[in-house]
CSV table of C-alpha atoms and ligand atoms in Angstrom, one decimal:
chain,number,residue,atom,x,y,z
A,1,UNK,CA,-66.0,-132.9,132.0
A,2,UNK,CA,-63.3,-132.5,134.2
A,3,UNK,CA,-60.5,-131.7,131.7
A,4,UNK,CA,-57.4,-131.3,134.8
A,5,UNK,CA,-58.1,-134.6,135.5
A,6,UNK,CA,-58.5,-135.4,132.1
A,7,UNK,CA,-55.2,-133.8,131.2
A,8,UNK,CA,-53.7,-135.0,134.8
A,9,UNK,CA,-53.9,-138.6,133.5
A,10,UNK,CA,-53.1,-137.7,129.6
A,11,UNK,CA,-50.1,-137.0,130.8
A,12,UNK,CA,-48.9,-139.3,133.7
A,13,UNK,CA,-49.3,-141.8,130.5
A,14,UNK,CA,-47.1,-140.2,128.9
A,15,UNK,CA,-44.5,-139.3,131.3
A,16,UNK,CA,-41.2,-139.1,130.1
A,17,UNK,CA,-38.9,-142.3,130.5
A,18,UNK,CA,-41.7,-144.1,130.9
A,19,UNK,CA,-44.3,-145.7,128.1
A,20,UNK,CA,-47.7,-147.8,127.2
A,21,UNK,CA,-47.5,-151.3,127.6
A,22,UNK,CA,-50.9,-152.3,124.8
A,23,UNK,CA,-51.2,-155.9,127.4
A,24,UNK,CA,-54.9,-155.7,124.5
A,25,UNK,CA,-54.9,-159.0,122.6
A,26,UNK,CA,-58.2,-159.8,121.7
A,27,UNK,CA,-58.7,-163.8,122.1
A,28,UNK,CA,-58.2,-164.4,119.0
A,29,UNK,CA,-55.2,-161.9,118.3
A,30,UNK,CA,-53.5,-163.8,121.7
A,31,UNK,CA,-54.6,-167.0,120.5
A,32,UNK,CA,-51.5,-166.2,117.8
A,33,UNK,CA,-49.4,-165.3,120.2
A,34,UNK,CA,-49.0,-168.8,122.4
A,35,UNK,CA,-49.6,-170.7,119.0
A,36,UNK,CA,-46.4,-169.8,118.4
A,37,UNK,CA,-44.5,-170.5,121.6
A,38,UNK,CA,-46.8,-173.7,121.8
A,39,UNK,CA,-50.0,-172.5,124.6
A,40,UNK,CA,-52.7,-173.3,125.0
A,41,UNK,CA,-55.7,-169.9,124.2
A,42,UNK,CA,-56.7,-171.3,127.7
A,43,UNK,CA,-58.2,-167.8,130.4
A,44,UNK,CA,-55.9,-169.5,132.6
A,45,UNK,CA,-52.9,-169.5,130.5
A,46,UNK,CA,-53.7,-165.9,129.3
A,47,UNK,CA,-53.7,-164.4,133.5
A,48,UNK,CA,-50.7,-166.0,134.0
A,49,UNK,CA,-48.6,-164.5,131.3
A,50,UNK,CA,-49.8,-161.5,132.1
A,51,UNK,CA,-49.8,-161.5,136.0
A,52,UNK,CA,-46.1,-162.7,135.6
A,53,UNK,CA,-46.2,-159.2,133.2
A,54,UNK,CA,-47.6,-157.2,136.1
A,55,UNK,CA,-45.7,-158.9,138.6
A,56,UNK,CA,-42.4,-157.8,137.2
A,57,UNK,CA,-41.3,-155.0,139.0
A,58,UNK,CA,-37.7,-154.1,137.0
A,59,UNK,CA,-39.9,-154.0,133.7
A,60,UNK,CA,-42.9,-151.7,135.2
A,61,UNK,CA,-40.7,-148.4,136.2
A,62,UNK,CA,-41.2,-148.3,133.1
A,63,UNK,CA,-44.8,-148.7,132.0
A,64,UNK,CA,-46.6,-145.6,132.5
A,65,UNK,CA,-50.1,-147.0,131.6
A,66,UNK,CA,-51.2,-150.5,130.6
A,67,UNK,CA,-54.5,-150.9,128.3
A,68,UNK,CA,-56.2,-154.2,129.2
A,69,UNK,CA,-58.0,-156.1,126.6
A,70,UNK,CA,-61.3,-156.6,128.8
A,71,UNK,CA,-61.4,-159.5,130.4
A,72,UNK,CA,-58.2,-158.7,132.1
A,73,UNK,CA,-59.5,-156.3,133.3
A,74,UNK,CA,-62.3,-158.0,135.5
A,75,UNK,CA,-59.9,-161.3,136.2
A,76,UNK,CA,-57.6,-162.3,139.0
A,77,UNK,CA,-54.4,-162.6,140.2
A,78,UNK,CA,-54.1,-166.4,141.3
A,79,UNK,CA,-53.5,-164.5,144.9
A,80,UNK,CA,-57.2,-163.1,144.8
A,81,UNK,CA,-56.0,-159.9,144.3
A,82,UNK,CA,-57.3,-158.7,141.1
A,83,UNK,CA,-55.2,-157.5,138.2
A,84,UNK,CA,-56.4,-153.9,138.4
A,85,UNK,CA,-54.2,-153.8,141.2
A,86,UNK,CA,-51.3,-155.3,140.6
A,87,UNK,CA,-50.8,-152.3,137.6
A,88,UNK,CA,-51.9,-149.7,140.5
A,89,UNK,CA,-48.9,-150.8,142.7
A,90,UNK,CA,-46.2,-150.8,140.2
A,91,UNK,CA,-47.3,-147.3,139.5
A,92,UNK,CA,-49.0,-147.8,136.2
A,93,UNK,CA,-52.6,-146.5,134.6
A,94,UNK,CA,-54.8,-150.2,134.0
A,95,UNK,CA,-56.9,-148.8,130.8
A,96,UNK,CA,-58.9,-150.7,128.9
A,97,UNK,CA,-59.4,-151.4,125.1
A,98,UNK,CA,-63.5,-150.3,124.1
A,99,UNK,CA,-63.9,-150.9,120.1
A,100,UNK,CA,-64.8,-154.0,119.7
A,101,UNK,CA,-62.5,-154.9,115.9
A,102,UNK,CA,-61.7,-153.6,112.3
A,103,UNK,CA,-64.9,-154.8,110.7
A,104,UNK,CA,-64.6,-155.5,106.4
A,105,UNK,CA,-66.3,-151.8,105.4
A,106,UNK,CA,-70.2,-152.4,103.6
A,107,UNK,CA,-69.5,-151.5,99.7
A,108,UNK,CA,-65.3,-150.5,100.6
A,109,UNK,CA,-63.5,-153.6,99.3
A,110,UNK,CA,-60.4,-154.2,101.1
A,111,UNK,CA,-60.9,-152.3,103.8
A,112,UNK,CA,-62.9,-151.8,107.8
A,113,UNK,CA,-64.1,-149.7,109.3
A,114,UNK,CA,-64.0,-150.5,113.7
A,115,UNK,CA,-67.6,-151.1,115.5
A,116,UNK,CA,-68.2,-150.8,119.4
A,117,UNK,CA,-69.7,-147.1,119.8
A,118,UNK,CA,-73.5,-149.4,121.1
A,119,UNK,CA,-73.9,-149.3,123.8
A,120,UNK,CA,-70.6,-147.5,125.6
A,121,UNK,CA,-71.8,-145.5,127.9
A,122,UNK,CA,-73.3,-147.5,129.8
A,123,UNK,CA,-70.0,-150.3,129.5
A,124,UNK,CA,-66.6,-147.6,130.5
A,125,UNK,CA,-68.8,-146.3,133.4
A,126,UNK,CA,-68.6,-149.4,134.4
A,127,UNK,CA,-65.0,-150.4,133.7
A,128,UNK,CA,-64.8,-146.7,134.9
A,129,UNK,CA,-65.1,-148.3,138.2
A,130,UNK,CA,-64.0,-151.6,138.3
A,131,UNK,CA,-60.3,-148.4,137.4
A,132,UNK,CA,-60.0,-147.8,134.4
A,133,UNK,CA,-58.3,-143.7,133.6
A,134,UNK,CA,-58.2,-144.0,130.2
A,135,UNK,CA,-59.7,-145.9,126.6
A,136,UNK,CA,-58.0,-146.9,123.7
A,137,UNK,CA,-59.7,-147.0,120.1
A,138,UNK,CA,-58.2,-148.6,117.1
A,139,UNK,CA,-59.3,-148.3,113.7
A,140,UNK,CA,-56.6,-150.2,110.8
A,141,UNK,CA,-56.3,-147.7,107.3
A,142,UNK,CA,-55.2,-150.1,104.7
A,143,UNK,CA,-52.8,-148.5,101.6
A,144,UNK,CA,-53.4,-150.6,98.7
A,145,UNK,CA,-54.2,-150.7,95.2
A,146,UNK,CA,-56.2,-147.3,95.3
A,147,UNK,CA,-56.8,-147.7,99.4
A,148,UNK,CA,-56.9,-145.9,101.7
A,149,UNK,CA,-60.5,-144.5,100.9
A,150,UNK,CA,-61.6,-140.7,101.5
A,151,UNK,CA,-64.5,-142.3,102.6
A,152,UNK,CA,-63.4,-145.6,104.9
A,153,UNK,CA,-61.0,-142.6,105.6
A,154,UNK,CA,-63.7,-140.1,107.4
A,155,UNK,CA,-65.8,-143.1,108.3
A,156,UNK,CA,-62.9,-144.5,110.9
A,157,UNK,CA,-62.2,-140.9,112.0
A,158,UNK,CA,-65.7,-140.0,111.9
A,159,UNK,CA,-66.5,-143.4,114.7
A,160,UNK,CA,-63.2,-141.9,116.5
A,161,UNK,CA,-64.2,-138.9,118.0
A,162,UNK,CA,-67.2,-140.2,118.8
A,163,UNK,CA,-65.6,-142.7,120.5
A,164,UNK,CA,-64.0,-140.1,122.3
A,165,UNK,CA,-66.5,-138.1,123.2
A,166,UNK,CA,-68.1,-140.4,125.4
A,167,UNK,CA,-64.3,-141.3,127.1
A,168,UNK,CA,-64.0,-137.7,128.1
A,169,UNK,CA,-67.7,-137.7,129.2
A,170,UNK,CA,-67.8,-140.0,131.6
A,171,UNK,CA,-64.2,-139.2,133.1
A,172,UNK,CA,-62.0,-141.8,130.3
A,173,UNK,CA,-58.9,-140.5,128.9
A,174,UNK,CA,-59.0,-141.3,125.1
A,175,UNK,CA,-55.9,-143.2,122.8
A,176,UNK,CA,-56.7,-142.4,119.5
A,177,UNK,CA,-55.4,-144.6,117.0
A,178,UNK,CA,-55.3,-144.7,113.8
A,179,UNK,CA,-53.0,-147.0,112.9
A,180,UNK,CA,-51.8,-147.0,108.6
A,181,UNK,CA,-50.8,-150.3,107.9
A,182,UNK,CA,-47.1,-151.3,107.1
A,183,UNK,CA,-48.6,-153.7,105.4
A,184,UNK,CA,-47.7,-154.4,101.1
A,185,UNK,CA,-45.3,-153.1,99.4
A,186,UNK,CA,-45.5,-149.7,99.4
A,187,UNK,CA,-42.9,-147.1,99.8
A,188,UNK,CA,-42.7,-145.2,102.5
A,189,UNK,CA,-43.9,-141.7,100.2
A,190,UNK,CA,-47.5,-143.8,100.1
A,191,UNK,CA,-47.0,-144.1,104.0
A,192,UNK,CA,-46.2,-140.4,105.0
A,193,UNK,CA,-49.5,-139.6,102.4
A,194,UNK,CA,-51.8,-141.9,104.1
A,195,UNK,CA,-50.5,-141.0,108.2
A,196,UNK,CA,-50.5,-137.4,106.6
A,197,UNK,CA,-54.4,-137.3,105.4
A,198,UNK,CA,-55.5,-139.6,108.2
A,199,UNK,CA,-54.3,-137.0,111.0
A,200,UNK,CA,-55.8,-133.9,109.3
A,201,UNK,CA,-59.4,-136.1,109.0
A,202,UNK,CA,-59.1,-137.1,113.1
A,203,UNK,CA,-57.8,-133.6,113.6
A,204,UNK,CA,-61.0,-132.2,111.8
A,205,UNK,CA,-63.9,-134.6,113.6
A,206,UNK,CA,-62.0,-134.6,116.5
A,207,UNK,CA,-62.8,-131.2,116.5
A,208,UNK,CA,-66.4,-131.1,115.0
A,209,UNK,CA,-67.4,-134.1,117.9
A,210,UNK,CA,-65.4,-131.1,121.2
A,211,UNK,CA,-62.6,-132.9,122.6
A,212,UNK,CA,-60.1,-131.4,124.2
A,213,UNK,CA,-56.7,-132.3,122.7
A,214,UNK,CA,-55.4,-131.5,125.9
A,215,UNK,CA,-57.6,-134.7,127.3
A,216,UNK,CA,-56.2,-137.0,125.2
A,217,UNK,CA,-53.3,-139.1,123.9
A,218,UNK,CA,-53.1,-139.8,120.4
A,219,UNK,CA,-51.6,-143.6,119.2
A,220,UNK,CA,-50.6,-143.6,115.6
A,221,UNK,CA,-48.5,-145.0,113.5
A,222,UNK,CA,-44.6,-144.1,112.0
A,223,UNK,CA,-43.8,-143.1,108.3
A,224,UNK,CA,-42.2,-146.1,107.2
A,225,UNK,CA,-41.9,-148.1,104.1
A,226,UNK,CA,-44.3,-151.2,103.5
A,227,UNK,CA,-43.1,-154.5,105.2
A,228,UNK,CA,-42.5,-156.1,101.9
A,229,UNK,CA,-41.2,-152.6,100.2
A,230,UNK,CA,-37.6,-153.1,98.3
A,231,UNK,CA,-37.0,-149.6,99.1
A,232,UNK,CA,-36.8,-149.4,102.8
A,233,UNK,CA,-35.5,-147.0,105.0
A,234,UNK,CA,-33.0,-146.0,107.2
A,235,UNK,CA,-33.5,-145.0,110.8
A,236,UNK,CA,-32.9,-140.9,110.4
A,237,UNK,CA,-35.3,-141.8,107.7
A,238,UNK,CA,-38.3,-142.7,108.9
A,239,UNK,CA,-37.3,-140.5,111.5
A,240,UNK,CA,-37.3,-137.0,109.5
A,241,UNK,CA,-41.0,-137.9,108.3
A,242,UNK,CA,-42.7,-138.8,110.5
A,243,UNK,CA,-42.0,-135.6,113.0
A,244,UNK,CA,-42.3,-133.6,109.8
A,245,UNK,CA,-45.7,-135.5,109.4
A,246,UNK,CA,-47.0,-135.3,113.4
A,247,UNK,CA,-45.6,-131.2,112.9
A,248,UNK,CA,-48.1,-130.5,110.2
A,249,UNK,CA,-51.5,-132.3,111.3
A,250,UNK,CA,-51.4,-132.3,115.0
A,251,UNK,CA,-51.9,-130.0,117.1
A,252,UNK,CA,-49.5,-128.8,119.8
A,253,UNK,CA,-52.5,-128.9,122.7
A,254,UNK,CA,-52.2,-132.7,122.4
A,255,UNK,CA,-50.1,-133.7,125.9
A,256,UNK,CA,-48.5,-136.8,124.1
A,257,UNK,CA,-47.9,-139.4,120.6
A,258,UNK,CA,-47.9,-143.1,122.3
A,259,UNK,CA,-46.2,-145.0,118.9
A,260,UNK,CA,-47.6,-148.5,118.3
A,261,UNK,CA,-45.1,-150.5,116.9
A,262,UNK,CA,-47.1,-152.6,113.9
A,263,UNK,CA,-45.3,-154.9,113.2
A,264,UNK,CA,-41.3,-154.0,113.2
A,265,UNK,CA,-38.5,-155.4,114.6
A,266,UNK,CA,-38.1,-154.9,118.6
A,267,UNK,CA,-35.1,-153.1,118.5
A,268,UNK,CA,-36.1,-150.9,114.8
A,269,UNK,CA,-38.8,-149.7,116.6
A,270,UNK,CA,-36.6,-148.2,120.1
A,271,UNK,CA,-34.0,-147.6,117.2
A,272,UNK,CA,-36.7,-145.4,115.6
A,273,UNK,CA,-38.4,-144.1,118.9
A,274,UNK,CA,-34.8,-142.9,119.6
A,275,UNK,CA,-34.1,-140.7,116.2
A,276,UNK,CA,-37.7,-139.3,116.6
A,277,UNK,CA,-37.4,-137.7,120.3
A,278,UNK,CA,-33.1,-136.3,119.4
A,279,UNK,CA,-35.2,-133.9,116.5
A,280,UNK,CA,-36.5,-132.7,119.9
A,281,UNK,CA,-38.1,-129.4,120.6
A,282,UNK,CA,-41.1,-130.6,120.0
A,283,UNK,CA,-44.7,-129.9,121.0
A,284,UNK,CA,-45.5,-133.8,121.9
A,285,UNK,CA,-42.9,-136.1,124.3
A,286,UNK,CA,-42.8,-138.7,122.2
A,287,UNK,CA,-43.2,-142.5,123.5
A,288,UNK,CA,-44.0,-145.6,123.1
A,289,UNK,CA,-48.0,-147.9,123.4
A,290,UNK,CA,-46.5,-151.3,122.2
A,291,UNK,CA,-47.5,-154.6,122.2
A,292,UNK,CA,-45.1,-157.3,120.4
A,293,UNK,CA,-41.8,-155.1,119.6
A,294,UNK,CA,-42.6,-155.5,124.0
A,295,UNK,CA,-44.1,-159.0,124.4
A,296,UNK,CA,-42.3,-161.0,121.6
A,297,UNK,CA,-39.2,-161.3,123.6
A,298,UNK,CA,-41.0,-162.4,127.0
A,299,UNK,CA,-43.3,-164.2,125.3
A,300,UNK,CA,-40.8,-166.3,123.8
A,301,UNK,CA,-39.2,-166.3,127.2
A,302,UNK,CA,-41.9,-168.0,129.2
A,303,UNK,CA,-43.3,-170.0,126.7
A,304,UNK,CA,-46.2,-170.6,129.6
A,305,UNK,CA,-43.4,-172.8,131.5
A,306,UNK,CA,-43.5,-171.7,134.8
A,307,UNK,CA,-40.4,-172.1,136.2
A,308,UNK,CA,-39.4,-169.7,133.2
A,309,UNK,CA,-40.9,-166.5,135.3
A,310,UNK,CA,-38.2,-164.6,136.3
A,311,UNK,CA,-37.0,-165.1,132.8
A,312,UNK,CA,-40.0,-163.5,131.0
A,313,UNK,CA,-39.9,-160.9,132.9
A,314,UNK,CA,-36.1,-160.1,133.6
A,315,UNK,CA,-37.1,-159.9,128.8
A,316,UNK,CA,-40.1,-157.6,128.8
A,317,UNK,CA,-37.4,-155.5,131.8
A,318,UNK,CA,-35.1,-154.8,128.7
A,319,UNK,CA,-37.0,-154.1,126.1
A,320,UNK,CA,-39.2,-151.4,128.7
A,321,UNK,CA,-35.4,-150.5,129.9
A,322,UNK,CA,-34.8,-149.6,126.6
A,323,UNK,CA,-37.9,-147.8,124.7
A,324,UNK,CA,-37.9,-145.7,128.2
A,325,UNK,CA,-34.8,-144.4,126.9
A,326,UNK,CA,-35.9,-143.8,123.0
A,327,UNK,CA,-38.0,-141.9,124.3
A,328,UNK,CA,-35.7,-139.8,126.3
A,329,UNK,CA,-33.3,-139.8,123.0
A,330,UNK,CA,-30.8,-142.1,124.6
A,331,UNK,CA,-31.0,-145.0,123.5
A,332,UNK,CA,-27.7,-147.1,122.1
A,333,UNK,CA,-27.6,-150.2,120.1
A,334,UNK,CA,-25.0,-150.9,122.4
A,335,UNK,CA,-27.6,-150.8,125.2
A,336,UNK,CA,-28.2,-154.2,123.0
A,337,UNK,CA,-25.1,-156.4,122.4
A,338,UNK,CA,-24.1,-155.1,125.9
A,339,UNK,CA,-26.9,-157.2,127.4
B,401,LIG,C1,-52.0,-155.7,121.6
B,401,LIG,O1,-53.0,-156.0,120.6
B,401,LIG,C2,-53.8,-155.2,120.3
B,401,LIG,C3,-55.1,-155.7,120.4
B,401,LIG,O2,-55.4,-155.8,118.5
B,401,LIG,P1,-56.3,-157.0,118.4
B,401,LIG,O3,-57.7,-155.8,118.4
B,401,LIG,O4,-56.3,-156.8,116.7
B,401,LIG,O5,-56.4,-157.6,119.4
B,401,LIG,C4,-53.5,-153.4,119.2
B,401,LIG,O6,-54.9,-153.3,119.3
B,401,LIG,C5,-51.9,-153.1,120.7
B,401,LIG,O7,-52.4,-152.0,120.8
B,401,LIG,C6,-51.7,-152.3,118.6
B,401,LIG,O8,-52.6,-152.7,117.3
B,401,LIG,C7,-49.5,-151.7,118.8
B,401,LIG,O9,-49.9,-152.9,118.6
B,401,LIG,P2,-48.8,-153.3,118.7
B,401,LIG,O10,-47.9,-154.4,117.7
B,401,LIG,O11,-48.3,-153.0,116.8
B,401,LIG,O12,-47.0,-152.5,119.1
């Protein structure tokens, strides 16, 4: 393992002022996004939509890395240029989502275990050959009646650590994504406790599996109440609790934390990130790795019509710029209104 090379890539991925575009929706997830805007879920439409984003110079100037679904990694733009080259030309690092999805976990009703370790080393070598420089694996942790269980968190933490070890051995930076979901009516204290426990067990497994923390990026949820909780939290409370939880569980050797948005509104995801960065100095860089919170606006603007491509690129550039500012702790609500 060349740890200096991995560390260089990880540092690029968390460059201050930039963040990661999570464009790795599986075919079934992009179906849900396209259904909302009345677009047929064909390979050509998926390609056209993603090509619009990757060619958006203004938006991409705030993007340090792009997570791709495997189909996209091997897809060419309409003019025959590999999409991965467009990302590189825009100055961003391409990466690959390499898990096979969260599946119901045997004997653990209501919980999932993420699969995909079989055959992973050989597949990742091919992906690296095609241009991927990092990979991503997402584990989902549910809060509910007597959930999460220790058994489910441990199994997911172990799989994340094995995946991360394989990535580092083949020369890819692993994004380690343990997501405590916002689904449900639980309060912020429940999310705080589940997030701390999950991160503790994930870092224990990463150590046992010999993963070098300097060559990885963490992609966690923020500490927020459940979507249906009657007591929603202020931006300041989310920021304060999140930073306290990460300081207690995430070693300083990790170069950066790139958050998922998890179903938060576009503006809430940006406000939370900015507020967290204002609580510095922090041991790690804090940035975004948003899917929905970066793409909902451009998807709506595009709506599958080629003549809307420029409007979609403007919508993407706006969210990318706002989140870029948030990664520096410099976002302000008035900027949204001005736009
Ligand atoms: C973009 O969504 C990603 C892929 O999800 P599926 O495998 O379910 O299609 C997802 O992993 C994403 O990278 C993260 O959850 C962050 O996305 P959000 O929308 O939560 O910021």
